[in-house]
Short mmCIF file of C-alpha atoms in Angstrom, two decimals:
data_model
loop_
_atom_site.label_atom_id
_atom_site.label_comp_id
_atom_site.label_asym_id
_atom_site.label_seq_id
_atom_site.Cartn_x
_atom_site.Cartn_y
_atom_site.Cartn_z
CA MET A 295 61.66 51.16 120.96
CA HIS A 296 62.90 53.39 118.41
CA ILE A 297 63.58 52.10 114.24
CA SER A 298 65.56 53.87 112.37
CA PRO A 299 64.54 55.00 109.17
CA VAL A 300 67.34 52.87 106.97
CA LEU A 301 65.52 49.32 108.56
CA TRP A 302 61.84 50.46 108.02
CA GLN A 303 62.62 51.27 104.42
CA PHE A 304 64.53 48.09 104.12
CA LEU A 305 61.57 45.92 105.88
CA VAL A 306 58.57 47.89 103.56
CA LYS A 307 60.31 47.34 100.41
CA TRP A 308 61.54 43.42 101.43
CA LEU A 309 57.57 42.96 102.22
CA ASN A 310 57.09 44.81 99.14
CA ALA A 311 59.44 42.73 96.69
CA SER A 312 58.83 38.88 98.49
CA ALA A 313 54.76 39.73 97.76
CA LEU A 314 54.25 39.01 101.18
CA PHE A 315 52.17 42.18 101.91
CA PRO A 316 51.25 44.40 99.23
CA ARG A 317 51.72 48.28 98.99
CA GLU A 318 49.56 50.65 100.48
CA ALA A 319 48.11 52.62 97.40
CA SER A 320 44.80 54.10 98.60
CA THR A 321 43.16 55.63 101.33
CA ILE A 322 41.30 52.75 102.60
CA ALA A 323 44.47 50.29 102.84
CA PRO A 324 45.89 52.17 106.20
CA TYR A 325 42.51 51.25 107.69
CA ALA A 326 42.16 47.57 106.47
CA ASP A 327 45.70 47.11 107.67
CA ALA A 328 45.31 48.57 110.83
CA LEU A 329 42.69 45.92 111.59
CA TYR A 330 44.45 43.51 109.73
CA PHE A 331 47.71 43.74 112.34
CA PHE A 332 45.19 44.17 115.33
CA LEU A 333 43.72 40.80 114.55
CA LEU A 334 47.24 39.47 113.78
CA LEU A 335 48.69 40.64 116.97
CA ILE A 336 45.54 39.26 119.68
CA THR A 337 45.95 35.88 117.60
CA VAL A 338 49.88 35.86 118.51
CA VAL A 339 49.13 36.71 121.65
CA GLY A 340 46.19 34.56 122.53
CA LEU A 341 48.29 31.59 120.85
CA SER A 342 51.25 32.27 123.28
CA VAL A 343 49.28 32.45 126.09
CA VAL A 344 47.70 28.89 125.59
CA GLY A 345 50.55 27.68 124.53
CA ALA A 346 52.32 28.63 127.92
CA LEU A 347 49.42 27.30 129.77
CA ILE A 348 49.30 23.81 128.41
CA PHE A 349 53.16 23.82 128.52
CA GLY A 350 53.34 25.29 131.70
CA PHE A 351 50.67 22.49 133.61
CA ALA A 352 52.43 19.94 131.48
CA ILE A 353 55.35 20.25 133.46
CA ARG A 354 53.52 21.11 136.73
CA TYR A 355 50.85 18.52 136.77
CA ARG A 356 52.95 15.87 135.12
CA LYS A 357 52.38 12.00 136.49
CA GLU A 358 55.90 11.67 138.14
CA LYS A 359 55.20 14.58 140.40
CA HIS A 360 51.46 14.04 140.79
CA PRO A 361 50.66 10.26 139.91
CA VAL A 362 47.64 10.23 142.36
CA ALA A 363 45.08 12.77 140.00
CA VAL A 364 44.14 15.72 142.54
CA GLN A 365 40.82 17.19 141.97
CA VAL A 366 41.82 21.34 141.05
CA GLU A 367 38.75 23.29 142.23
CA GLY A 368 36.93 26.09 139.64
CA SER A 369 37.67 30.11 140.54
CA THR A 370 34.84 31.75 139.26
CA LEU A 371 36.98 35.55 138.88
CA LEU A 372 39.57 32.92 137.07
CA GLU A 373 36.45 32.00 134.49
CA ALA A 374 35.26 35.60 134.25
CA THR A 375 38.43 36.99 133.75
CA TRP A 376 39.10 34.33 130.52
CA THR A 377 35.21 34.94 129.38
CA ILE A 378 35.04 38.80 129.48
CA ILE A 379 38.38 39.64 128.22
CA PRO A 380 38.00 37.53 124.79
CA LEU A 381 34.40 38.57 124.65
CA ALA A 382 36.17 42.25 124.84
CA LEU A 383 38.18 41.55 121.98
CA PHE A 384 35.45 39.98 119.53
CA LEU A 385 33.34 43.01 120.79
CA ILE A 386 36.32 45.45 119.43
CA CYS A 387 36.85 43.42 116.13
CA PHE A 388 33.34 43.62 115.38
CA VAL A 389 32.56 47.25 116.09
CA TRP A 390 35.73 48.04 114.14
CA GLY A 391 34.99 45.79 111.39
CA ALA A 392 31.53 47.25 110.76
CA LEU A 393 32.80 50.83 110.58
CA LEU A 394 35.36 49.19 108.46
CA TYR A 395 32.75 47.63 105.88
CA PHE A 396 30.72 50.74 105.90
CA ARG A 397 33.52 52.93 105.38
CA ILE A 398 34.42 50.47 101.73
CA TYR A 399 30.58 49.87 100.64
CA ASN A 400 29.40 53.42 100.69
CA PRO A 401 31.37 55.52 98.13
CA PRO A 402 31.58 59.08 98.29
CA THR A 403 28.22 60.94 96.31
CA ASN A 404 31.25 62.99 94.17
CA ALA A 405 33.11 59.26 92.82
CA MET A 406 33.06 58.94 89.40
CA ASN A 407 31.68 55.94 88.30
CA ILE A 408 33.43 53.48 85.76
CA TYR A 409 31.76 50.09 84.74
CA VAL A 410 33.35 46.60 84.52
CA VAL A 411 32.37 43.77 83.08
CA GLY A 412 34.05 40.45 83.80
CA LYS A 413 33.76 38.10 81.53
CA GLN A 414 35.39 34.41 80.31
CA TRP A 415 38.28 35.29 80.66
CA MET A 416 38.69 38.90 80.45
CA TRP A 417 37.98 42.47 82.15
CA LYS A 418 36.53 45.33 80.25
CA ALA A 419 36.27 48.86 81.70
CA GLU A 420 33.75 51.03 80.31
CA HIS A 421 34.62 54.78 80.88
CA GLN A 422 31.45 57.24 80.77
CA GLY A 423 33.14 59.13 78.11
CA GLY A 424 33.39 55.80 75.85
CA GLN A 425 36.88 54.74 76.43
CA HIS A 426 36.90 50.91 76.77
CA GLU A 427 39.33 48.83 78.24
CA ILE A 428 40.62 44.80 77.83
CA ASN A 429 42.49 43.71 81.57
CA ALA A 430 43.09 47.19 82.03
CA LEU A 431 41.91 50.20 84.05
CA HIS A 432 43.02 54.00 83.87
CA VAL A 433 42.19 55.94 86.90
CA PRO A 434 43.19 59.38 88.32
CA VAL A 435 45.00 59.50 91.47
CA GLY A 436 43.25 62.19 94.70
CA ARG A 437 40.02 61.88 93.26
CA PRO A 438 37.43 58.50 94.44
CA VAL A 439 36.38 56.06 91.52
CA GLN A 440 33.41 53.86 92.00
CA LEU A 441 33.07 50.18 90.13
CA THR A 442 29.81 49.12 88.44
CA MET A 443 30.49 45.49 87.54
CA ILE A 444 28.55 42.39 86.26
CA SER A 445 29.67 39.41 84.96
CA GLN A 446 28.66 38.08 81.54
CA ASP A 447 28.58 34.54 82.20
CA VAL A 448 30.17 33.29 85.63
CA PHE A 449 31.21 34.27 89.31
CA HIS A 450 33.88 36.26 88.91
CA SER A 451 35.53 38.41 91.98
CA PHE A 452 37.50 41.52 90.84
CA SER A 453 40.59 42.65 93.15
CA VAL A 454 43.31 44.84 93.64
CA PRO A 455 45.60 44.07 96.92
CA ASP A 456 47.45 46.89 96.67
CA PHE A 457 44.29 49.22 97.10
CA ARG A 458 42.86 46.75 99.87
CA ILE A 459 39.30 45.94 97.85
CA LYS A 460 38.05 42.72 96.36
CA ARG A 461 34.20 42.52 95.11
CA GLU A 462 32.24 39.71 93.67
CA VAL A 463 31.42 40.16 90.98
CA ILE A 464 28.18 38.55 90.00
CA PRO A 465 25.82 37.32 86.82
CA GLY A 466 22.68 39.60 86.26
CA ARG A 467 23.31 41.58 88.82
CA TYR A 468 25.30 45.37 89.63
CA SER A 469 27.84 45.09 92.58
CA THR A 470 29.85 48.01 93.38
CA VAL A 471 32.96 48.88 95.25
CA TRP A 472 34.89 52.06 95.50
CA PHE A 473 38.89 53.71 96.15
CA GLN A 474 40.80 56.45 95.77
CA ALA A 475 44.42 55.81 94.48
CA THR A 476 47.00 57.93 96.53
CA THR A 477 49.91 56.86 94.22
CA PRO A 478 50.91 56.83 90.51
CA GLY A 479 51.91 53.66 89.39
CA THR A 480 50.97 50.27 87.78
CA TYR A 481 48.89 47.86 90.11
CA HIS A 482 48.12 44.40 89.78
CA LEU A 483 44.65 43.17 89.07
CA PHE A 484 43.27 39.63 89.81
CA CYS A 485 39.88 37.48 89.26
CA THR A 486 39.97 35.75 92.89
CA GLN A 487 36.74 33.56 92.38
CA TYR A 488 37.28 30.69 90.56
CA CYS A 489 35.65 31.16 86.91
CA GLY A 490 36.82 27.91 84.56
CA THR A 491 39.97 26.81 82.67
CA ASN A 492 41.63 30.44 81.86
CA HIS A 493 41.02 31.68 85.68
CA SER A 494 44.71 31.81 86.04
CA GLN A 495 44.88 34.22 83.37
CA MET A 496 42.27 36.26 83.94
CA ILE A 497 44.73 39.43 84.99
CA GLY A 498 45.34 42.55 84.44
CA GLU A 499 46.71 46.27 85.77
CA VAL A 500 45.19 49.34 87.50
CA THR A 501 47.57 52.54 86.38
CA ALA A 502 46.96 55.12 88.87
CA MET A 503 47.82 58.52 86.91
CA THR A 504 47.78 61.92 88.23
CA PRO A 505 44.78 63.71 87.49
CA ASP A 506 46.79 65.81 84.23
CA ASP A 507 47.75 62.69 82.67
CA PHE A 508 44.52 61.14 82.96
CA GLN A 509 42.84 63.64 81.15
CA LYS A 510 45.62 63.04 78.60
CA TRP A 511 45.21 59.46 78.50
CA LEU A 512 40.96 60.21 78.29
CA GLN A 513 41.38 62.45 75.58
CA ALA A 514 43.85 60.70 73.38
CA SER A 515 41.34 57.01 74.77
CA THR A 516 38.23 58.25 73.10
CA SER A 517 35.76 56.55 70.94
CA GLY A 518 34.07 59.83 70.17
CA MET A 519 31.15 58.62 71.39
CA SER A 520 29.81 58.64 75.07
CA LEU A 521 27.97 55.63 76.80
CA ALA A 522 24.99 57.79 77.05
CA GLN A 523 25.22 58.94 72.87
CA ASN A 524 25.95 54.97 72.09
CA GLY A 525 22.92 54.31 74.83
CA GLU A 526 20.60 56.62 72.68
CA ARG A 527 21.45 54.96 69.08
CA LEU A 528 20.55 51.66 70.73
CA PHE A 529 17.05 53.38 72.67
CA ALA A 530 15.96 54.48 69.02
CA SER A 531 17.03 51.38 66.89
CA MET A 532 15.05 49.08 69.61
CA GLY A 533 12.39 51.29 68.81
CA CYS A 534 11.48 52.22 72.59
CA ASN A 535 11.61 55.92 71.47
CA ALA A 536 7.87 54.87 69.83
CA CYS A 537 6.53 54.48 73.70
CA HIS A 538 8.15 56.56 75.90
CA THR A 539 7.72 59.96 74.67
CA GLY A 540 6.68 61.57 77.72
CA THR A 541 3.76 63.11 75.94
CA ALA A 542 0.54 62.61 77.46
CA GLY A 543 -1.51 59.33 76.32
CA SER A 544 2.31 57.65 75.51
CA ARG A 545 2.18 53.64 76.10
CA GLY A 546 5.11 54.02 78.22
CA PRO A 547 6.06 55.93 81.65
CA ASN A 548 8.17 58.88 81.13
CA LEU A 549 11.63 58.53 81.59
CA ALA A 550 12.95 61.89 81.82
CA GLY A 551 14.27 62.76 85.34
CA VAL A 552 13.01 59.45 86.57
CA TYR A 553 16.57 57.86 87.44
CA GLY A 554 17.01 58.70 91.44
CA SER A 555 13.18 58.95 92.10
CA LYS A 556 10.40 56.70 93.48
CA LEU A 557 8.11 54.88 91.41
CA GLN A 558 4.59 53.20 92.23
CA LEU A 559 4.44 50.17 90.59
CA THR A 560 0.75 48.27 89.19
CA ASN A 561 1.50 45.75 92.38
CA GLY A 562 0.88 48.84 94.88
CA SER A 563 4.77 48.71 95.94
CA GLU A 564 7.09 51.74 95.55
CA VAL A 565 10.93 51.60 93.98
CA LEU A 566 13.83 53.60 93.91
CA VAL A 567 15.00 54.15 90.08
CA ASN A 568 18.69 52.91 90.22
CA ASP A 569 20.49 51.54 87.60
CA ALA A 570 19.74 47.99 89.18
CA TYR A 571 16.04 48.54 88.27
CA LEU A 572 16.47 50.04 84.95
CA ARG A 573 18.96 46.93 84.18
CA ASP A 574 15.86 44.69 85.27
CA ALA A 575 12.89 46.68 84.19
CA ILE A 576 14.68 46.19 80.44
CA LEU A 577 15.29 42.24 80.41
CA ASN A 578 11.73 41.85 82.83
CA PRO A 579 9.19 44.75 81.75
CA SER A 580 6.02 42.34 82.89
CA GLU A 581 7.59 42.33 86.52
CA HIS A 582 8.02 46.31 87.13
CA VAL A 583 4.92 47.83 85.67
CA THR A 584 4.53 51.20 86.40
CA ALA A 585 1.48 51.83 87.23
CA GLY A 586 -1.38 53.17 84.83
CA TYR A 587 0.46 51.72 82.43
CA SER A 588 -0.78 47.97 80.60
CA PRO A 589 2.11 45.59 80.41
CA ILE A 590 2.72 45.72 77.13
CA MET A 591 6.37 45.90 77.31
CA PRO A 592 8.68 43.30 75.39
CA THR A 593 10.95 41.30 77.11
CA TYR A 594 14.84 41.88 75.61
CA GLN A 595 16.44 39.10 77.85
CA GLY A 596 18.80 37.67 75.35
CA GLN A 597 18.78 40.58 73.34
CA VAL A 598 21.03 43.04 74.70
CA SER A 599 24.43 42.72 75.64
CA GLU A 600 25.62 43.55 79.26
CA ASP A 601 27.28 46.56 77.35
CA GLY A 602 24.71 47.34 75.41
CA LEU A 603 22.43 47.43 78.49
CA ILE A 604 25.39 49.75 80.38
CA ASP A 605 24.15 51.96 77.27
CA LEU A 606 20.85 52.18 78.07
CA VAL A 607 21.18 52.79 81.42
CA GLU A 608 23.79 55.63 81.25
CA TYR A 609 21.41 57.76 78.43
CA ILE A 610 18.53 57.05 80.52
CA LYS A 611 20.52 58.06 83.73
CA GLY A 612 21.12 61.35 81.72
CA LEU A 613 17.75 62.35 80.24
CA ASN A 614 16.40 65.52 82.01
CA SER A 615 13.93 66.28 79.26
CA ASN A 616 12.29 64.43 75.96
CA TYR A 617 13.76 66.59 73.58
CA ARG A 618 16.13 64.01 72.23
CA ILE A 619 13.52 61.23 72.15
CA GLN A 620 11.19 62.77 70.29
CA GLN A 621 13.78 64.13 67.75
CA THR A 622 15.20 60.63 67.07
CA LEU A 623 11.41 59.18 66.80
CA VAL A 624 11.05 62.10 64.24
CA THR A 625 13.98 61.13 62.44
CA SER A 626 13.00 57.81 62.43
CA GLN A 627 9.51 57.99 61.26
CA SER A 628 11.38 60.43 58.22
CA ASP A 629 14.02 57.27 57.02
CA GLN A 630 11.23 55.35 57.30
CA THR A 631 8.89 57.09 55.34
CA ALA A 632 10.79 58.69 52.50
CA PRO A 633 10.50 57.15 48.88
CA THR A 634 13.52 55.06 47.85
CA THR A 635 15.14 55.59 44.30
CA PRO A 636 15.34 52.75 42.14
CA ALA A 637 18.77 51.01 41.04
CA GLY A 638 20.30 52.63 38.69
CA VAL A 639 18.05 55.57 38.62
CA LYS A 640 20.48 59.09 39.54
CA PRO A 641 17.63 61.38 42.21
#
């Protein structure tokens, strides 16, 4: 069956304009739509077959034609048919869905990471270069983007229908989702989890830009301090550099190059150091004591915001040596020992 290009464009534009079917604006969208239409097809076919059989049996075995009930013997072939066919369809859907699931939830290794914090009632996006956005997100087309998300208060749900992504944003735990935009434009961003009085107002826009335009936006939107630089300042102000010096006899473990490695804990378990572990180790240090060290680190629960935790995690992730830690420690010690000038006296 051939559909003219004019008619096809009309149908596509009508679906988009009516909001019955969102645009396909990411690489994953066609795969998600293919499974959706397959499920819709077998549902319609199954409904039609069952409806036709019910209608046919109602006519054929009506009371006027069969006033006395007649025993109908079963058919092994018929029973096997209506068992095997649905089972095969369910298995196809399961395998197809599983493959799609792993495709959606396993980002490429070269994905650009952006942090998203959900709050009542807004979205805050934080780029690694220090760019911050409220209820907006700028991304480049043609490049995979991973969102590392967390909620500061209650459950939220990050959803961009045109990208076919939807991910729960949970307090106290990082969740991730990734996409690769294919078409420049502006797309709706929703919270699809009821989160309080102004839930319906927790909306925003995702702007997909060409790589050149995105670089221009980054340069124009920079705050002058990257997340890692903010994390370094916070690391020093909290006194973390006094223990995690990386030198022999230091009271805390060496953090240089720790990200992505496996640590041995005092309880004998081994853990992978990722974003979630670093965040939890800052808030609940007594549960994550590295082997060979004493549980002397205080908890920072309630003392550091989610934004601050993101900065600290980004700083530790990028630590390749302890040079900067030792420099900030020397600077802070110098500030503490420097003599103060009495008021009204010129130095």
